[in-house]
XYZ file of C-alpha atoms in Angstrom:
341
model
C -2.701 -17.993 -6.781
C -1.471 -14.345 -7.230
C 1.137 -13.037 -9.853
C 0.680 -9.593 -8.619
C 2.283 -6.829 -6.451
C 2.640 -6.726 -2.928
C -0.397 -5.750 -1.867
C -2.702 -8.055 -3.634
C -0.620 -11.167 -1.982
C -1.195 -9.499 1.606
C -4.771 -8.587 1.122
C -5.243 -12.482 0.044
C -2.457 -12.952 3.181
C -4.898 -11.436 5.606
C -8.657 -12.990 4.168
C -6.477 -16.311 4.662
C -7.760 -17.077 7.553
C -11.620 -16.097 6.424
C -10.898 -17.876 3.627
C -10.683 -21.587 5.360
C -13.588 -21.356 8.193
C -15.943 -20.216 5.076
C -15.236 -22.835 2.851
C -13.913 -25.690 5.119
C -10.608 -26.630 3.194
C -6.955 -25.392 4.224
C -5.225 -23.069 1.728
C -2.193 -23.042 -0.446
C -0.765 -20.870 -1.700
C 1.324 -19.380 -4.484
C 3.065 -16.358 -4.479
C 6.666 -15.303 -6.430
C 10.068 -16.342 -4.774
C 10.157 -12.345 -3.462
C 6.514 -12.771 -1.647
C 7.980 -15.274 1.004
C 8.312 -13.052 3.402
C 4.692 -11.495 3.579
C 3.612 -14.568 3.910
C 5.862 -15.145 6.884
C 3.882 -12.575 8.144
C 0.842 -14.352 8.330
C 1.412 -18.124 9.426
C -0.069 -20.640 10.686
C -2.940 -19.727 8.382
C -1.926 -21.627 4.889
C -1.331 -25.945 4.666
C 1.440 -25.156 1.993
C 3.744 -22.559 0.821
C 4.204 -22.570 -2.960
C 7.135 -20.159 -4.360
C 6.516 -20.086 -9.120
C 8.752 -17.431 -10.630
C 5.897 -14.403 -12.008
C 6.235 -15.632 -15.391
C 4.976 -18.658 -15.265
C 1.644 -17.874 -12.807
C 1.255 -14.747 -15.052
C 1.213 -17.723 -18.218
C -1.015 -20.601 -15.948
C -3.554 -17.303 -15.392
C -3.929 -16.177 -18.800
C -3.951 -19.906 -19.994
C -5.296 -22.391 -18.157
C -7.439 -20.481 -15.415
C -11.501 -20.363 -15.587
C -11.918 -16.854 -14.673
C -15.230 -18.028 -13.267
C -14.421 -21.341 -11.672
C -14.232 -21.582 -8.172
C -14.489 -24.715 -6.668
C -12.440 -26.623 -4.584
C -8.944 -28.062 -5.125
C -9.287 -25.950 -8.004
C -6.814 -23.329 -8.524
C -8.087 -19.150 -8.795
C -6.042 -15.729 -9.170
C -6.790 -13.570 -6.834
C -5.499 -10.693 -8.120
C -8.493 -8.200 -9.338
C -6.514 -7.195 -12.749
C -4.904 -10.731 -13.954
C -8.349 -12.508 -13.459
C -9.135 -12.268 -17.616
C -12.927 -12.349 -17.660
C -13.201 -8.553 -17.338
C -16.473 -7.777 -14.486
C -13.670 -6.608 -11.928
C -13.231 -3.367 -14.251
C -16.880 -2.136 -13.412
C -16.124 -2.942 -10.255
C -13.456 -1.034 -9.944
C -14.652 1.973 -11.462
C -18.024 1.965 -8.178
C -14.773 3.135 -6.327
C -16.417 6.737 -7.562
C -19.433 6.415 -5.871
C -19.400 6.291 -2.572
C -22.538 7.805 -2.183
C -24.412 4.831 -4.068
C -22.777 2.112 -1.594
C -19.900 2.017 -4.007
C -16.835 -0.735 -3.592
C -13.118 -0.999 -2.565
C -10.341 -2.434 -3.261
C -10.657 -5.124 -0.510
C -14.118 -5.738 -0.883
C -13.300 -7.127 -4.217
C -10.956 -9.223 -3.055
C -13.535 -10.070 -0.453
C -15.627 -10.832 -3.612
C -13.341 -12.660 -5.580
C -12.807 -15.375 -2.658
C -16.436 -14.896 -2.259
C -16.414 -14.044 1.595
C -18.616 -12.577 3.549
C -18.665 -8.509 3.098
C -17.894 -7.785 6.975
C -15.381 -9.977 6.872
C -12.477 -8.542 8.856
C -8.227 -7.958 7.472
C -5.790 -9.513 9.899
C -2.657 -7.665 10.302
C 0.256 -8.981 9.612
C 2.798 -10.034 12.493
C 6.282 -9.653 12.026
C 8.428 -12.697 13.074
C 10.573 -12.049 15.915
C 13.886 -12.968 13.958
C 13.119 -10.311 11.741
C 12.413 -8.128 14.269
C 15.745 -8.690 15.879
C 17.838 -8.360 12.023
C 15.820 -4.774 12.112
C 17.342 -4.014 15.161
C 21.200 -4.831 13.999
C 20.098 -2.925 10.295
C 19.477 -0.208 12.334
C 22.043 -0.031 14.428
C 24.589 -0.201 11.586
C 22.927 2.341 9.414
C 22.468 4.718 11.766
C 19.079 4.847 12.216
C 18.268 7.160 15.105
C 14.863 5.138 16.652
C 11.765 8.064 16.511
C 14.655 10.489 15.533
C 14.745 9.347 12.206
C 12.922 9.594 8.873
C 12.970 6.765 5.439
C 11.968 7.566 2.474
C 10.558 5.226 -0.160
C 10.526 7.256 -3.558
C 10.210 4.416 -5.846
C 6.853 2.700 -7.432
C 5.361 0.482 -10.137
C 2.297 1.599 -8.886
C -0.158 4.296 -9.899
C 2.534 4.304 -13.226
C 0.435 6.534 -15.513
C 2.626 9.550 -14.434
C 6.418 10.056 -13.601
C 8.130 10.232 -10.847
C 7.991 14.054 -9.355
C 10.303 16.460 -9.729
C 14.031 16.343 -7.460
C 12.866 19.529 -6.495
C 10.132 18.494 -4.358
C 12.113 15.955 -2.810
C 15.637 17.760 -2.352
C 12.929 20.777 -0.527
C 11.982 17.334 1.562
C 14.319 16.575 2.846
C 16.117 19.470 3.397
C 12.842 20.616 5.110
C 12.839 17.453 7.553
C 16.397 17.261 8.224
C 16.165 21.465 9.566
C 13.358 19.700 11.735
C 16.078 17.291 13.585
C 15.505 14.081 11.527
C 18.359 11.660 10.236
C 16.732 11.272 6.565
C 17.387 7.677 4.778
C 16.189 6.583 1.197
C 15.470 3.188 0.156
C 17.566 2.073 -3.654
C 15.798 -0.925 -3.372
C 12.746 -1.541 -6.088
C 9.732 0.119 -8.271
C 10.116 0.505 -11.728
C 9.452 4.700 -11.322
C 12.203 6.810 -9.610
C 12.823 10.228 -8.841
C 16.156 11.379 -11.905
C 17.510 11.312 -8.473
C 18.810 8.798 -6.476
C 19.164 9.061 -3.633
C 17.965 12.008 -2.920
C 20.249 14.411 -2.168
C 20.302 15.182 1.808
C 19.289 11.746 2.305
C 21.571 8.461 3.583
C 21.171 5.978 0.636
C 19.754 2.107 2.560
C 18.712 -0.702 1.012
C 16.104 -2.452 2.405
C 14.957 -5.873 2.337
C 11.114 -6.274 1.975
C 11.351 -8.556 4.895
C 13.085 -5.780 7.100
C 10.714 -2.810 6.031
C 7.687 -2.996 8.992
C 9.860 -3.021 11.448
C 12.812 -0.250 9.924
C 9.569 2.174 9.854
C 8.899 0.881 13.542
C 12.123 1.948 14.424
C 12.878 5.141 12.754
C 9.304 6.609 13.680
C 8.278 8.123 10.715
C 8.357 6.894 6.494
C 7.036 9.085 3.455
C 6.384 6.998 0.143
C 5.039 6.626 -2.859
C 1.605 5.048 -3.148
C 2.374 1.269 -3.844
C 1.797 -2.601 -2.229
C 4.465 -2.278 -0.094
C 3.043 1.064 1.701
C 0.006 -0.928 1.368
C 1.328 -3.753 3.672
C 3.195 -0.462 5.810
C -0.402 0.677 6.947
C -2.351 -2.522 7.821
C 0.834 -3.451 10.107
C 0.003 -0.076 11.275
C 3.833 0.277 13.463
C 4.293 3.688 12.838
C 4.280 6.761 14.178
C 3.592 8.904 10.765
C 3.084 8.129 7.408
C 2.864 10.682 4.473
C 2.290 9.374 1.316
C 2.852 11.646 -2.131
C 0.749 10.531 -5.555
C 1.230 12.456 -8.345
C -1.889 13.654 -9.966
C -2.849 15.849 -12.952
C -4.043 18.980 -11.230
C -7.170 19.200 -12.508
C -7.901 15.627 -10.980
C -9.832 14.022 -14.140
C -10.045 10.390 -13.980
C -7.495 8.567 -15.963
C -7.175 5.253 -17.845
C -4.298 2.792 -17.472
C -3.887 -0.503 -19.350
C -6.917 0.154 -21.344
C -8.850 0.750 -17.701
C -10.262 3.818 -16.721
C -9.972 4.232 -12.337
C -11.082 7.498 -10.985
C -8.717 10.060 -9.721
C -8.879 9.299 -6.173
C -8.032 5.424 -6.458
C -4.491 5.574 -5.430
C -5.472 7.151 -2.011
C -6.084 5.087 1.169
C -8.969 6.763 2.100
C -11.089 5.902 -0.887
C -10.114 3.030 -1.662
C -8.813 1.219 1.896
C -10.664 3.094 4.408
C -10.587 0.815 6.968
C -6.731 0.716 6.983
C -7.424 4.363 7.689
C -8.885 3.819 11.106
C -7.043 5.614 13.551
C -3.658 5.838 12.120
C -1.269 9.055 11.977
C -1.653 8.895 8.009
C -1.326 11.996 5.299
C -1.465 11.923 1.812
C -0.582 14.178 -0.118
C -1.475 15.092 -4.387
C 1.088 16.740 -5.867
C 0.188 18.154 -9.291
C 2.517 16.550 -11.788
C 2.452 20.479 -14.501
C 2.745 22.740 -11.014
C 4.989 25.333 -11.144
C 8.935 24.817 -9.000
C 7.568 26.894 -6.665
C 4.697 24.178 -6.010
C 6.573 21.065 -5.641
C 9.041 23.630 -3.171
C 5.395 24.584 -1.118
C 4.183 21.667 -1.153
C 7.516 19.323 -0.049
C 7.305 21.842 2.685
C 3.897 20.634 3.924
C 4.826 17.310 3.622
C 8.070 17.626 5.784
C 6.072 19.501 8.327
C 2.976 17.358 7.913
C 1.180 20.217 7.532
C -2.503 19.115 7.178
C -4.101 21.908 6.490
C -2.205 22.316 3.331
C -4.818 22.526 0.300
C -2.649 19.510 -0.877
C -2.737 17.092 1.959
C -6.353 15.027 0.880
C -8.669 14.781 3.276
C -11.794 12.376 2.480
C -15.084 13.912 3.900
C -18.002 12.206 4.555
C -21.675 13.656 4.579
C -22.023 15.467 7.529
C -18.668 17.542 6.783
C -16.143 15.660 8.914
C -13.520 13.130 8.025
C -15.108 10.012 6.735
C -13.323 7.421 8.050
C -14.563 9.110 11.474
C -18.259 9.560 10.662
C -18.304 5.707 9.082
C -16.171 4.787 12.276
C -18.909 1.908 13.624
C -18.803 -0.406 10.257
C -15.603 0.328 9.409
C -13.640 -0.910 12.548
C -15.585 -4.309 12.171
C -13.718 -4.272 8.445
C -10.068 -4.798 10.090
C -8.507 -6.433 13.013
C -7.756 -3.916 15.893
C -3.392 -3.486 16.444
C -2.462 -5.578 18.840
C -5.289 -8.200 18.339
């Protein structure tokens, strides 16, 4: 059972086969109705797929489920924040200490599901029906293959700060158009969004969840907030370039949200999902919410240009001075299925 967000549902699906092998029992998954497309990208993993309103799932999780009970045929909540007993909070903070063997977000799910620490994530498989529908959508919307950019600025995740100002997004779009791209702005989803939607200069489209992966594959490039949908697209890995934009305090302090303490770098996949960053054309930019208009213009240009040398492009460095994912590739690659496997 997962009453949470897209990223959590995706992680459970990516570990479902390993769960069945480890515990010797087929899996019934319960998800909100809007998460069904995610489950459809993991065919033949589940005995049954049950949909339930999110409010009902939360009520069951909080009122009836024992977070410490893990038995066959007994429902469990496979979500680190909704679990209810508080033990995941301290584990989450271990993300801050990678040099001491700190955990990642995917490690936390391995723990929740009682799986070995080296259990590999499986990648989603987009059904042919979704691919065909995406081609029709792209043709109708005017998405030029490999010459388009789809923006996903709205977010529910990482909501401790307000959305980034229009200046930054407008600069991104203007520069992308100068570079010859056709720019689209997804209007669906997200409770936190820029003041102006669509972003000035971008073509508005409404991307259904089941078409996000194949549409980004067609377009070639996406610029997105840190969200569960971005997690799904990153795990899918079928894009030419993904740029993630994260609002942060200028001092990069740790922060509190919903009475929990998080490390400042937790929205960045390089820190919390390192195995998913291997050999991926991924850039992550930190954007200070207390920046000036000049800052937002400069960073917007860097994002559009995918300027990885820019000071606001976050690069996690390992102990030997190389990128962390390069330094630790030998063991990280065992934690995720290869592309096209």
